[in-house]
Short mmCIF file of C-alpha atoms in Angstrom, two decimals:
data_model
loop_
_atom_site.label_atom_id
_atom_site.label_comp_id
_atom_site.label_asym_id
_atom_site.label_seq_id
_atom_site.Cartn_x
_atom_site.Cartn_y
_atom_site.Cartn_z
CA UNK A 1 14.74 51.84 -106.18
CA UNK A 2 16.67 50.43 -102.90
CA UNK A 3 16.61 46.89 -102.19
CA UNK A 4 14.55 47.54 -99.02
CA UNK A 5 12.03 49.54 -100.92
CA UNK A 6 11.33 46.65 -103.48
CA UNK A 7 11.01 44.38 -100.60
CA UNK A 8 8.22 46.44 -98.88
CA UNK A 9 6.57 46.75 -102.43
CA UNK A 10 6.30 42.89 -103.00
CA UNK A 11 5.18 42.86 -99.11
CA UNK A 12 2.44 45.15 -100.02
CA UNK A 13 1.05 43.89 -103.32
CA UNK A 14 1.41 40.53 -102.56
CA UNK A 15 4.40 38.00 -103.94
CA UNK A 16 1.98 36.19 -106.79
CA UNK A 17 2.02 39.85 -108.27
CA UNK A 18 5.54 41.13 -107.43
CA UNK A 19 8.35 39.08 -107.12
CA UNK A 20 11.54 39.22 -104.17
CA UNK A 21 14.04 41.56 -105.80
CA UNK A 22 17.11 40.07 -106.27
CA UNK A 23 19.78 40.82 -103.32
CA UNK A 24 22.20 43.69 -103.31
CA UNK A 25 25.93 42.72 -104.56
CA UNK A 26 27.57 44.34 -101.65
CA UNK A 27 26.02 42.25 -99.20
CA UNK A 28 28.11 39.18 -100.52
CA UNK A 29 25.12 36.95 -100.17
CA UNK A 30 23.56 34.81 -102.84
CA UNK A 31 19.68 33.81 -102.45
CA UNK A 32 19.30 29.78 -101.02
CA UNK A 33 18.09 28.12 -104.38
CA UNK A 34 15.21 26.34 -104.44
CA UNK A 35 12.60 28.55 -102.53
CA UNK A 36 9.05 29.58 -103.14
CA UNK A 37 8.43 33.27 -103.77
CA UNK A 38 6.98 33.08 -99.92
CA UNK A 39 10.27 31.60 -98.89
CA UNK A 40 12.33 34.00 -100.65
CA UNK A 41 10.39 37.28 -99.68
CA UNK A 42 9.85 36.03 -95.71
CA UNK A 43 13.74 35.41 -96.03
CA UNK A 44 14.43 38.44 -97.37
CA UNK A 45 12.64 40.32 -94.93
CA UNK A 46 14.36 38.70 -91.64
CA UNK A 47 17.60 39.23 -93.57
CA UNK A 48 16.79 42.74 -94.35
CA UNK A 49 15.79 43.15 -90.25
CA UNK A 50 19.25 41.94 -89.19
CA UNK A 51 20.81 43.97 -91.87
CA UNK A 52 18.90 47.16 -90.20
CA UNK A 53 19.84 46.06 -86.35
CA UNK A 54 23.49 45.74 -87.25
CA UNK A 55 23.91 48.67 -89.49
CA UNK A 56 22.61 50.76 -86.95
CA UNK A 57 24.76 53.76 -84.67
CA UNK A 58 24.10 55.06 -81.20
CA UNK A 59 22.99 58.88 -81.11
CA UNK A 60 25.62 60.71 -79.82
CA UNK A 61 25.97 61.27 -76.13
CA UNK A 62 26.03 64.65 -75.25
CA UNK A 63 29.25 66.40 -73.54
CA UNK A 64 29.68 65.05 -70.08
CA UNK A 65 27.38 62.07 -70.70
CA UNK A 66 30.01 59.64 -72.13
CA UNK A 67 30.42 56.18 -70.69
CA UNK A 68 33.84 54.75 -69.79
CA UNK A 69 34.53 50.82 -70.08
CA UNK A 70 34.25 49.35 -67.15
CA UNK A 71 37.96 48.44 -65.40
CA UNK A 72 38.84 45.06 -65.26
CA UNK A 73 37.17 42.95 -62.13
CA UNK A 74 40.22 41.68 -59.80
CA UNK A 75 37.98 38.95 -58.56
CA UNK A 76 37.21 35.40 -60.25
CA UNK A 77 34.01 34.88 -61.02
CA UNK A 78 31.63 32.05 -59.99
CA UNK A 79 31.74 29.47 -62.26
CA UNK A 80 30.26 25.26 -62.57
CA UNK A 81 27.39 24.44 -59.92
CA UNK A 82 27.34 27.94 -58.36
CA UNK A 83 27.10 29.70 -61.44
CA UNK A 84 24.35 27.53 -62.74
CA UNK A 85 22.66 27.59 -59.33
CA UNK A 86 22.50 31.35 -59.16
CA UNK A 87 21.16 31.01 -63.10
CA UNK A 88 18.50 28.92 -61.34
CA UNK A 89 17.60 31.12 -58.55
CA UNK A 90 17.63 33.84 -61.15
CA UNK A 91 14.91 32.38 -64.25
CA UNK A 92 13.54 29.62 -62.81
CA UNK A 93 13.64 28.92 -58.76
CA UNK A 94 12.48 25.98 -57.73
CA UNK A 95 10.90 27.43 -54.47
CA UNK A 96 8.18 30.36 -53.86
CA UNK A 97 9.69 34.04 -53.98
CA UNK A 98 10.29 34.49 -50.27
CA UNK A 99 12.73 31.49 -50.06
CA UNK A 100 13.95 32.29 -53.83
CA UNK A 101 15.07 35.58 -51.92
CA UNK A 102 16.82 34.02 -49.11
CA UNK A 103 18.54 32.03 -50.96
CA UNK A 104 19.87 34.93 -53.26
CA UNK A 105 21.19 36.32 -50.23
CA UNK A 106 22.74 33.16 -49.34
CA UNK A 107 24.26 32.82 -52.58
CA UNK A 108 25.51 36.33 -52.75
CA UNK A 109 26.99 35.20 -48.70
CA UNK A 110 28.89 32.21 -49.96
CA UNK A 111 30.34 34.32 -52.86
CA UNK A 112 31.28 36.97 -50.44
CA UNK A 113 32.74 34.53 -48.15
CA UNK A 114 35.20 32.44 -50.97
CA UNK A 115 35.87 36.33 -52.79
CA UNK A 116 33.91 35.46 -55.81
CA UNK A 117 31.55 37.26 -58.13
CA UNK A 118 28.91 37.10 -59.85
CA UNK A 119 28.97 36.10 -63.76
CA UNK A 120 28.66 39.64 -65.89
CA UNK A 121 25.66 38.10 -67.81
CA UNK A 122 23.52 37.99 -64.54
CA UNK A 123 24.02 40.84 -63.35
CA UNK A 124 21.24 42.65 -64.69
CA UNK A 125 18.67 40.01 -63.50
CA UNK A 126 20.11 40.40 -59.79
CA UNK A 127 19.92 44.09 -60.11
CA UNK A 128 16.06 43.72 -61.23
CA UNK A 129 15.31 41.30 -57.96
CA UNK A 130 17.15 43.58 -55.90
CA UNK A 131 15.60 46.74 -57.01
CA UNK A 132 12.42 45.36 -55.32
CA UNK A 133 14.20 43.70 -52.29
CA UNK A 134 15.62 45.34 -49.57
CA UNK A 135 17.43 42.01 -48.19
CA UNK A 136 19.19 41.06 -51.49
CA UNK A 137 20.28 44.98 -52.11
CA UNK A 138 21.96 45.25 -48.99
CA UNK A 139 24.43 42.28 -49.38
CA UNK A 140 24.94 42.59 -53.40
CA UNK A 141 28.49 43.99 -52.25
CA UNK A 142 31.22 43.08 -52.68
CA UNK A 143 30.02 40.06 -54.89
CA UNK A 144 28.85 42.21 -57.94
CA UNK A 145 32.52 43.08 -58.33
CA UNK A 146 33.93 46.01 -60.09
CA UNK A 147 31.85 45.61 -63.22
CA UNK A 148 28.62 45.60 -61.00
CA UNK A 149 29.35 48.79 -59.27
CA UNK A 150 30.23 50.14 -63.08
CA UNK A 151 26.63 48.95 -63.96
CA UNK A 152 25.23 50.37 -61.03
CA UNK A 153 26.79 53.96 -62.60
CA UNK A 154 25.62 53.62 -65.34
CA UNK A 155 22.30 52.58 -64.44
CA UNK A 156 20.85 54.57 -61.30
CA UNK A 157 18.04 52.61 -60.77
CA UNK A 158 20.05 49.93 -60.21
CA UNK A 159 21.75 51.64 -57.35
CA UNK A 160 18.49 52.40 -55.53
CA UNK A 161 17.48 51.30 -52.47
CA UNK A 162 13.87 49.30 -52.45
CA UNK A 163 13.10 50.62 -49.29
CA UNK A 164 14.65 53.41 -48.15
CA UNK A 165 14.14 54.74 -44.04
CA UNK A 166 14.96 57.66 -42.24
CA UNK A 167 16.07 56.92 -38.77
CA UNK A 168 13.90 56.96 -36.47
CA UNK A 169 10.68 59.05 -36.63
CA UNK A 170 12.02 62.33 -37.17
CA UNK A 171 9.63 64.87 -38.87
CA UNK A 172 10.38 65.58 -42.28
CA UNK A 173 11.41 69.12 -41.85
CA UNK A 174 14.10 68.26 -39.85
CA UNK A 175 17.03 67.62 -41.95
CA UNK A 176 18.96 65.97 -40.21
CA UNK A 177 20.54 63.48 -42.21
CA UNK A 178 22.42 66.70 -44.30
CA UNK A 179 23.35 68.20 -41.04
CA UNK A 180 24.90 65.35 -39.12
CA UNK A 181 25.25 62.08 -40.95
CA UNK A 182 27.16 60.23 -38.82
CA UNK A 183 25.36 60.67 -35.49
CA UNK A 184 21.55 62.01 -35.60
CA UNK A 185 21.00 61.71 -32.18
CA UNK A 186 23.74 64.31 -31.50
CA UNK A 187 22.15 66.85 -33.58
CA UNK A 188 18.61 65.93 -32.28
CA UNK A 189 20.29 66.67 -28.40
CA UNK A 190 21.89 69.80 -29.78
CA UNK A 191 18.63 70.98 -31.33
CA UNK A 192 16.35 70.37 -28.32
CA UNK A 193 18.70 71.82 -26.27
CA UNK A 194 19.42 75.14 -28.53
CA UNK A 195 16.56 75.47 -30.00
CA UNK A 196 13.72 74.39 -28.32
CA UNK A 197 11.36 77.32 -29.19
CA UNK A 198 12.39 77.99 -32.28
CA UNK A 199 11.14 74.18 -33.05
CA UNK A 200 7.52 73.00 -33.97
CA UNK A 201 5.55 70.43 -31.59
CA UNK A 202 5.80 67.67 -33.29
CA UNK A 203 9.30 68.26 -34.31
CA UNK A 204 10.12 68.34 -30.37
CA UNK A 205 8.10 65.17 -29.59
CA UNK A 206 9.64 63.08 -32.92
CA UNK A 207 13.07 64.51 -31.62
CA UNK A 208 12.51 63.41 -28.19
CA UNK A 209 11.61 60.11 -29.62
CA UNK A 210 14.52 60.24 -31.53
CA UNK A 211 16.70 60.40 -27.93
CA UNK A 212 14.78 57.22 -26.87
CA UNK A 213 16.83 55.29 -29.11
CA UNK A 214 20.04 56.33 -27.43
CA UNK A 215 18.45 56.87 -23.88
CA UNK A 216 20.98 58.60 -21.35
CA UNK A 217 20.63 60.03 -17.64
CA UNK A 218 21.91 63.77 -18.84
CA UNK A 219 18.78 63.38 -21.32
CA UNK A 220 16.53 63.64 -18.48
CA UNK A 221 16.62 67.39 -18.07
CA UNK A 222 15.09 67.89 -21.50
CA UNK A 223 12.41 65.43 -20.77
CA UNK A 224 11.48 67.35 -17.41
CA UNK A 225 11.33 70.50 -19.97
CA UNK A 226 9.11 68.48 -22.11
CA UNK A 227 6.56 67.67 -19.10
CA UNK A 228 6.24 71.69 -18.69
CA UNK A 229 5.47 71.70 -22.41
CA UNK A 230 2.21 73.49 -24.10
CA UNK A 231 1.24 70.44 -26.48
CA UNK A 232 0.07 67.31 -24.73
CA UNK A 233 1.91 64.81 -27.28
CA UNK A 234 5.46 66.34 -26.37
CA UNK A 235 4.18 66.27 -22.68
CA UNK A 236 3.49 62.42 -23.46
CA UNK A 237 6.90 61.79 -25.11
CA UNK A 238 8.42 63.00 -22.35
CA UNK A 239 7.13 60.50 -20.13
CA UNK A 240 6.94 57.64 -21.74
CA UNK A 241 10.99 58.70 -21.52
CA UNK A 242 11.22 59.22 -18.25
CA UNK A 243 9.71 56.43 -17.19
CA UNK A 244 12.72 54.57 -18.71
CA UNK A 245 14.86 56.20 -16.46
CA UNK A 246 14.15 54.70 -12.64
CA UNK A 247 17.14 56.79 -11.34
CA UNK A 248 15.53 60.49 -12.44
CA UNK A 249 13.68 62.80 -10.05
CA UNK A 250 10.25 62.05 -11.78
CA UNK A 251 10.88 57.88 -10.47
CA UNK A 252 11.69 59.47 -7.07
CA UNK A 253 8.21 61.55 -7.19
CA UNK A 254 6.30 58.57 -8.79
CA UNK A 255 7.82 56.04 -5.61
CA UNK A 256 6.63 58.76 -2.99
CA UNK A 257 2.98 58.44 -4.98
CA UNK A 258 3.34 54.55 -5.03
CA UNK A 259 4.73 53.73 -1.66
CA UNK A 260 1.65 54.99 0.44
CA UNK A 261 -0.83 52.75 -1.95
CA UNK A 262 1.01 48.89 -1.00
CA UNK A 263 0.63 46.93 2.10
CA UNK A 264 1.22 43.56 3.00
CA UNK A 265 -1.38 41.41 3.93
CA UNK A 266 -1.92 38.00 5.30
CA UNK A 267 0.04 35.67 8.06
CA UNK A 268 0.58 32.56 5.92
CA UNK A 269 -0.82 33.59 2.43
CA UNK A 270 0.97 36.96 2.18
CA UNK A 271 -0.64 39.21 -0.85
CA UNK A 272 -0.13 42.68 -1.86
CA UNK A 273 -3.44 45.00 -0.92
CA UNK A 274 -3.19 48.17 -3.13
CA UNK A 275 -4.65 51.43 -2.87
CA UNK A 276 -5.95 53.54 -5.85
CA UNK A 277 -4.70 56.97 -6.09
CA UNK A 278 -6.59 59.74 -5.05
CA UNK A 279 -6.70 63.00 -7.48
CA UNK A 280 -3.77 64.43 -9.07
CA UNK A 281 -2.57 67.37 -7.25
CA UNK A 282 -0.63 70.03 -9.57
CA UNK A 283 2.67 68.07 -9.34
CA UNK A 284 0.82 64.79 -10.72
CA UNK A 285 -0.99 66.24 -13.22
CA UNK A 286 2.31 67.65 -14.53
CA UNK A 287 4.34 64.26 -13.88
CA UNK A 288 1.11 62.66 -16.78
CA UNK A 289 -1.36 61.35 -14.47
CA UNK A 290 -4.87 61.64 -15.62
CA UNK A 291 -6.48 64.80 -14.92
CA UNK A 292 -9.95 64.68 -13.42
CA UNK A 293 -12.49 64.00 -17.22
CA UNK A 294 -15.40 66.66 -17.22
CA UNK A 295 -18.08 64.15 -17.11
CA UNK A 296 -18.06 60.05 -15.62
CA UNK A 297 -16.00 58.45 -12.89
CA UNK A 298 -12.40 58.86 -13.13
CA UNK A 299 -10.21 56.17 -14.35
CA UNK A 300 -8.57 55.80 -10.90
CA UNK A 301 -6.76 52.33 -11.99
CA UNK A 302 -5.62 54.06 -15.37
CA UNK A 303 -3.56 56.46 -13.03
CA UNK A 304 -2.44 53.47 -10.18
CA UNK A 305 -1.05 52.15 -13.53
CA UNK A 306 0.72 55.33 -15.06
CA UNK A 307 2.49 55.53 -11.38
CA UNK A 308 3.72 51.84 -11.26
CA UNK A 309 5.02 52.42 -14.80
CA UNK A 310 7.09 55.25 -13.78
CA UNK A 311 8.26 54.24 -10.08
CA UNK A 312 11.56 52.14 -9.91
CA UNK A 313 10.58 48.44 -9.55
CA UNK A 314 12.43 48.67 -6.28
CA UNK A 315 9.26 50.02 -4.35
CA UNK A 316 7.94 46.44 -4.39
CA UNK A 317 10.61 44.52 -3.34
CA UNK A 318 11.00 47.05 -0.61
CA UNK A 319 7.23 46.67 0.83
CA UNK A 320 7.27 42.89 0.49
CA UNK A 321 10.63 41.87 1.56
CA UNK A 322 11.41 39.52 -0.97
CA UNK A 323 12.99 39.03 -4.46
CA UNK A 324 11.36 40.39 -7.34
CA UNK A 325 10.54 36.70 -8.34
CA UNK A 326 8.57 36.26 -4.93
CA UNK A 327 6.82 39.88 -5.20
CA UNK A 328 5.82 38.96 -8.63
CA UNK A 329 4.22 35.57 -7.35
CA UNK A 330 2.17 38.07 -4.67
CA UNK A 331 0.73 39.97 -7.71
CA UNK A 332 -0.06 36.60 -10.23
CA UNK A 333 -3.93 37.48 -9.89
CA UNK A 334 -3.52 41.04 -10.93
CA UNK A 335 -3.40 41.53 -14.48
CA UNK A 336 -3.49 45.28 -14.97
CA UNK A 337 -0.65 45.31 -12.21
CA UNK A 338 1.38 42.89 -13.85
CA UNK A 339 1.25 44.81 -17.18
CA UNK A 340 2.39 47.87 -15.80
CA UNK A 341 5.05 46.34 -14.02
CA UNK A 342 5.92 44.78 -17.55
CA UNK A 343 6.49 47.83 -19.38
CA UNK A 344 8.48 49.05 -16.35
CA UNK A 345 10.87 46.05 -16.55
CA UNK A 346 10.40 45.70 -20.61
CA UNK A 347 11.19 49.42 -21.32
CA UNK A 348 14.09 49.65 -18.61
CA UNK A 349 15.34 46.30 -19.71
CA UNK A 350 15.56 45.12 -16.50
CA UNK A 351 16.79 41.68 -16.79
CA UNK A 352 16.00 40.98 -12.55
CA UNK A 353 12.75 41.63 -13.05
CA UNK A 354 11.86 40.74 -16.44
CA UNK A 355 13.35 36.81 -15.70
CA UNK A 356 11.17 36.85 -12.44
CA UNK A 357 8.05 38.35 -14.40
CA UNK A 358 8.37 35.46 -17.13
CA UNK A 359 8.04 32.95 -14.07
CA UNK A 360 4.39 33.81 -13.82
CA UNK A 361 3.41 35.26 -17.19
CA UNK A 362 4.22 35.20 -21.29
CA UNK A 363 4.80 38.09 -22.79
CA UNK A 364 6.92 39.20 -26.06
CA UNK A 365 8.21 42.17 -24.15
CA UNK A 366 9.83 40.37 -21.52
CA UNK A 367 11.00 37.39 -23.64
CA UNK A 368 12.75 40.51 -26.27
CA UNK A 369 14.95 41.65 -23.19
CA UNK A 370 16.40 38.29 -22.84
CA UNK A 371 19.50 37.30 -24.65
CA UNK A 372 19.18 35.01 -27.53
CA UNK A 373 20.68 32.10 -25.94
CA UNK A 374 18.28 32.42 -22.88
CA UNK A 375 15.48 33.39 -24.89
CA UNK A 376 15.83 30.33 -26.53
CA UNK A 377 16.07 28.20 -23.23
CA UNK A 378 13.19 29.74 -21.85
CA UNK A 379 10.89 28.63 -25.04
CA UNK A 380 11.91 25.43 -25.09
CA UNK A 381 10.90 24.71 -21.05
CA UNK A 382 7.93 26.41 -21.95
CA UNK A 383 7.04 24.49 -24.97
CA UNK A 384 7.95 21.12 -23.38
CA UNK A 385 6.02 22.14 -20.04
CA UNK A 386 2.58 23.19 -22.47
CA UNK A 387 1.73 25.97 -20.68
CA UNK A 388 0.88 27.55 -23.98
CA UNK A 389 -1.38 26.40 -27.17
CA UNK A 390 -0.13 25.93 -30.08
CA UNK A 391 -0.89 29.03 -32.09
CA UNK A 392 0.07 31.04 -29.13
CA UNK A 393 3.51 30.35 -29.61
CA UNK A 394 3.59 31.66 -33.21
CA UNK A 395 4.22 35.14 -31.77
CA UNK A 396 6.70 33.91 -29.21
CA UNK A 397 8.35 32.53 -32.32
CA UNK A 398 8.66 35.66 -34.59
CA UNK A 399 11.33 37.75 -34.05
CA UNK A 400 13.82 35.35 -33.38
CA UNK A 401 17.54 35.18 -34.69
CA UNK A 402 17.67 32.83 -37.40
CA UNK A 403 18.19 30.35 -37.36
CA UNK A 404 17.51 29.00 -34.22
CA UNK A 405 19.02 26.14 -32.29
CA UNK A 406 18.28 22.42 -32.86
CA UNK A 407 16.23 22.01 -29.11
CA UNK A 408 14.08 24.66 -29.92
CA UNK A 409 14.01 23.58 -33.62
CA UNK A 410 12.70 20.09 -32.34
CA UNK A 411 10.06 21.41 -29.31
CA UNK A 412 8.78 23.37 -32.42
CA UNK A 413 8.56 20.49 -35.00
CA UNK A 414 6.99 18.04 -31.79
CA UNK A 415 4.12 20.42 -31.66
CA UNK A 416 3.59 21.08 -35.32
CA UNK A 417 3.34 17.51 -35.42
CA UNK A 418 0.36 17.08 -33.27
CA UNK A 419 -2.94 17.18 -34.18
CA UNK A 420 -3.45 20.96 -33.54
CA UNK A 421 -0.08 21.99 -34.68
CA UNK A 422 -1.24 22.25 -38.42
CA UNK A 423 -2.60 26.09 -37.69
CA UNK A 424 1.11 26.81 -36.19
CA UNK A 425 2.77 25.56 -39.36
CA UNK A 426 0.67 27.70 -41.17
CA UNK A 427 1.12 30.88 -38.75
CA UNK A 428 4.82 30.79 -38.91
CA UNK A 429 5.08 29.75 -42.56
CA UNK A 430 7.01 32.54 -43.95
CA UNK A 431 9.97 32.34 -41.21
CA UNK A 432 9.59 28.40 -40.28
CA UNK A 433 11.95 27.10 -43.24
CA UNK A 434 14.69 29.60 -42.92
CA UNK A 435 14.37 29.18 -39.31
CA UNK A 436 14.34 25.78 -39.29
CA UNK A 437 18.63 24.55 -38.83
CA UNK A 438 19.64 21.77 -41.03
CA UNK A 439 19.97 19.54 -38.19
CA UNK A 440 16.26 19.50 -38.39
CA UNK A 441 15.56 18.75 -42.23
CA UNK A 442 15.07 14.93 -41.39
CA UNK A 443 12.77 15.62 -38.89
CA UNK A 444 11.24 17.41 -41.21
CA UNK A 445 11.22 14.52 -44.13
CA UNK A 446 10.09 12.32 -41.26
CA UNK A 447 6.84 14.01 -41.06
CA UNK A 448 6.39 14.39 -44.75
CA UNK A 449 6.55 10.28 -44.87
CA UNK A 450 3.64 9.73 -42.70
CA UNK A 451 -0.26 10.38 -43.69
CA UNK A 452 -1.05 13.74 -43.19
CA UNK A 453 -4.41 15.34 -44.75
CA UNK A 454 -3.09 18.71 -43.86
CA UNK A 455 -1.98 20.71 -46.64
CA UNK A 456 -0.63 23.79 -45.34
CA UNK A 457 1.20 21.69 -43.14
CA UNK A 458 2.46 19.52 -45.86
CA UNK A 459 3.50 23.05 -47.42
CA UNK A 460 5.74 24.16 -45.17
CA UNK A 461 7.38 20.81 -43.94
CA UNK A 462 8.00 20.67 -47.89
CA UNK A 463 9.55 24.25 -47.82
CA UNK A 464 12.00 23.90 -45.25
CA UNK A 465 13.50 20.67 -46.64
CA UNK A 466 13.51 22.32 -50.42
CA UNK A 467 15.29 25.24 -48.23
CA UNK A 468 18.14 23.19 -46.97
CA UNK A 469 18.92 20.87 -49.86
CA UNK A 470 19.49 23.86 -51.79
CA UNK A 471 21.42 25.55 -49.09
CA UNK A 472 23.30 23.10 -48.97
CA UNK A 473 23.72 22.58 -52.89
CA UNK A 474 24.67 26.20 -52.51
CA UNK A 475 27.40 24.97 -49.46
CA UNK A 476 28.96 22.05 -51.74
CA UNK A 477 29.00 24.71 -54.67
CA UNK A 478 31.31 27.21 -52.60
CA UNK A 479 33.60 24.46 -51.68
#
């Protein structure tokens, strides 16, 4: 009987009936003296485990499936603080998950930066967090180093991406991606223009959509064949294009609506008296204004708005004579006017317009057209002036570049720290501490000193300074 055999037989009847069978030769091992027939079979048995675990062979791979060692890595790995720090981040991070991710991609920055990589013993732990987060996938190169990408081989699910998105919103049949990788708008021009017919509905309005994201003037003959189109939602594509485009022939038709509906009024207190459109002729109704509904009033203002949207902003400043930031003071007490004329400016990105528009209203749409620099200018008057309440500003806020600049940085912490600023802390929680620069962590600790019963406040105060120290940990690591 094996050795192993007469183990599992004293296991089974017990070692006050069956003693631990004395240990093979050719192990080279001799039995510790002194133990209890418990000792000596429980010893045994963990002996006889290890014995199994190392004795043991890999199946052979089939043909074609054989692994080759990884080459050597050219690169140095990390090593002290930034190796341990990464270990950290890794098994045991000191901060929630969100900011745990951030600072993976910082790390995985600084090694990039200083052409180092990461240890080969947590490697497989990165590739774990990354397979579930897009941020950290996309900068694991060139850090993983050449025995990462080896990994990533060998493993495929290691070389997935978390989240994966087609460009655009291009219908599924359309494969363009294996037709034209490099420039899928081509291919979506060249199929609209060859193939129109031969090409679903909703295929023609997603590709149409697909030309919004590279909007050109020579596009705009293909949008005035969409308007002539059988289904309504590639007639609707179409102009929601073209009423990007204030230089096409559908503008021109929209101005000679539009122009007839403004006048002038008033000696000293000029305002803007408008007209509302009368029925859509044959031309309108094809251009997308509102047919005539079978039943109930039409929505006359509906279609005032779908012209403004598509005339060039030019008509206005042509009936009132002044800049667009005086003709936009003339219409402060119409709303639904001033929204239309906001997705005109907005979706032409019509800085004029859009900066003399933000004089008189907030809106994300205008504020997005901005550059950063002046985006950030224009929050900080308007945070200082308190034209806005607090948890208004959180969606001003989102979207930003991170992180921002120190004026805004302080505006912001001034109004978390008021009395009504708690719900703003809270609102912008998940972007406020890598937002936040590090010119602004002692603000930050400044607040945490005093009495504050607010908790969710308290949070994410506490957040942005655990942020930075171990940012800049992270900095001193690199060094």
């Amino acid at each position: 009987m094996r050795w192993t055999d007469e183990l599992r037989t004293t296991a089974l009847v017990g070692s006050g009936r069956h003693e631990a069978p004395v240990l093979p030769p050719e192990l080279g091992l001799r039995a510790p003296e002194g133990l209890s027939r418990e000792e000596a079979l429980l010893d045994q048995a963990a002996l006889a485990d290890m014995v199994g675990r190392a004795a043991r062979t890999p199946a052979p791979l089939a043909p074609g499936l054989q692994v080759l060692p990884a080459p050597p890595d050219a690169e140095p790995q990390a090593t002290g603080e930034a190796a341990r720090l990464l270990e950290l981040l890794l098994n045991q991070p000191p901060v929630g998950l969100d900011l745990r991710n951030q600072l993976l991609v910082d790390w995985l920055g600084f090694a990039a930066q200083t052409r180092r990589r990461v240890p080969h013993r947590l490697l497989p732990a990165l590739f774990t967090i990354a397979g579930n987060t897009s941020s950290v996938f996309r900068v694991l190169e060139p850090a993983i180093g050449t025995r990462g990408r080896w990994l990533q081989e060998v493993s495929p699910s290691w070389s997935a991406r978390p989240e994966r998105r087609e460009p655009g919103h291009v219908d599924a049949s359309v494969d363009l991606a294996a037709d034209t990788p490099v420039d899928p708008v081509a291919a979506a021009r060249g199929q609209l223009s060859t193939q129109w017919n031969a090409l679903s509905a909703r295929t023609r309005a997603n590709l149409m959509k697909l030309l919004g994201t590279d909007l050109r003037d020579e596009d705009e003959a293909l949008f005035e064949k969409g308007l002539d189109d059988k289904a309504k939602s590639v007639r609707e594509v179409a102009a929601e294009l073209l009423d990007q485009l204030p230089e096409s022939a559908r503008a021109r038709r929209m101005a000679d609506r539009l122009l007839p509906l403004l006048h002038v009024k008033g000696l000293l207190n000029k305002r803007f008296d408008i007209d509302l459109p009368p029925d859509p002729d044959a031309s309108a109704l094809r251009d997308g204004i509102a047919p005539q509904p079978r039943n109930g009033e039409p929505d006359r203002l509906g279609r005032l708005e779908t012209i403004i949207t598509g005339a060039p902003l030019e008509v206005w400043t042509s009936v009132s004579g002044r800049s667009p930031e005086a003709t936009a003071a003339l219409l402060k007490d119409e709303p639904r006017i001033l929204d239309a004329l906001t997705s005109a400016a907005a979706g032409r990105n019509n800085l004029e317009w859009v900066r003399a528009l933000l004089t008189i209203r907030t809106d994300t749409r205008l504020l997005h057209c901005l550059p950063a620099g002046e985006r950030e200018r224009w929050l900080v008057r308007h945070i200082q002036t308190g034209g806005e309440e607090p948890v208004a500003l959180a969606y001003l806020l989102r979207g930003l570049p991170q992180p921002w600049g120190t004026a805004l940085a302080e505006a912001v912490l001034a109004v978390i720290s008021t009395k009504e600023g708690g719900r703003l802390a809270s609102m912008l929680s998940d972007v406020l501490p890598t937002a936040l620069p590090a010119e602004a962590t002692a603000t930050c600790r400044r607040l945490l000193e005093r009495t504050d019963d607010d908790a969710a406040r308290r949070r994410v105060l506490r957040d942005a300074v655990q942020y930075q120290s171990f940012r800049q940990s992270l900095t001193e690591a690199f060094r």
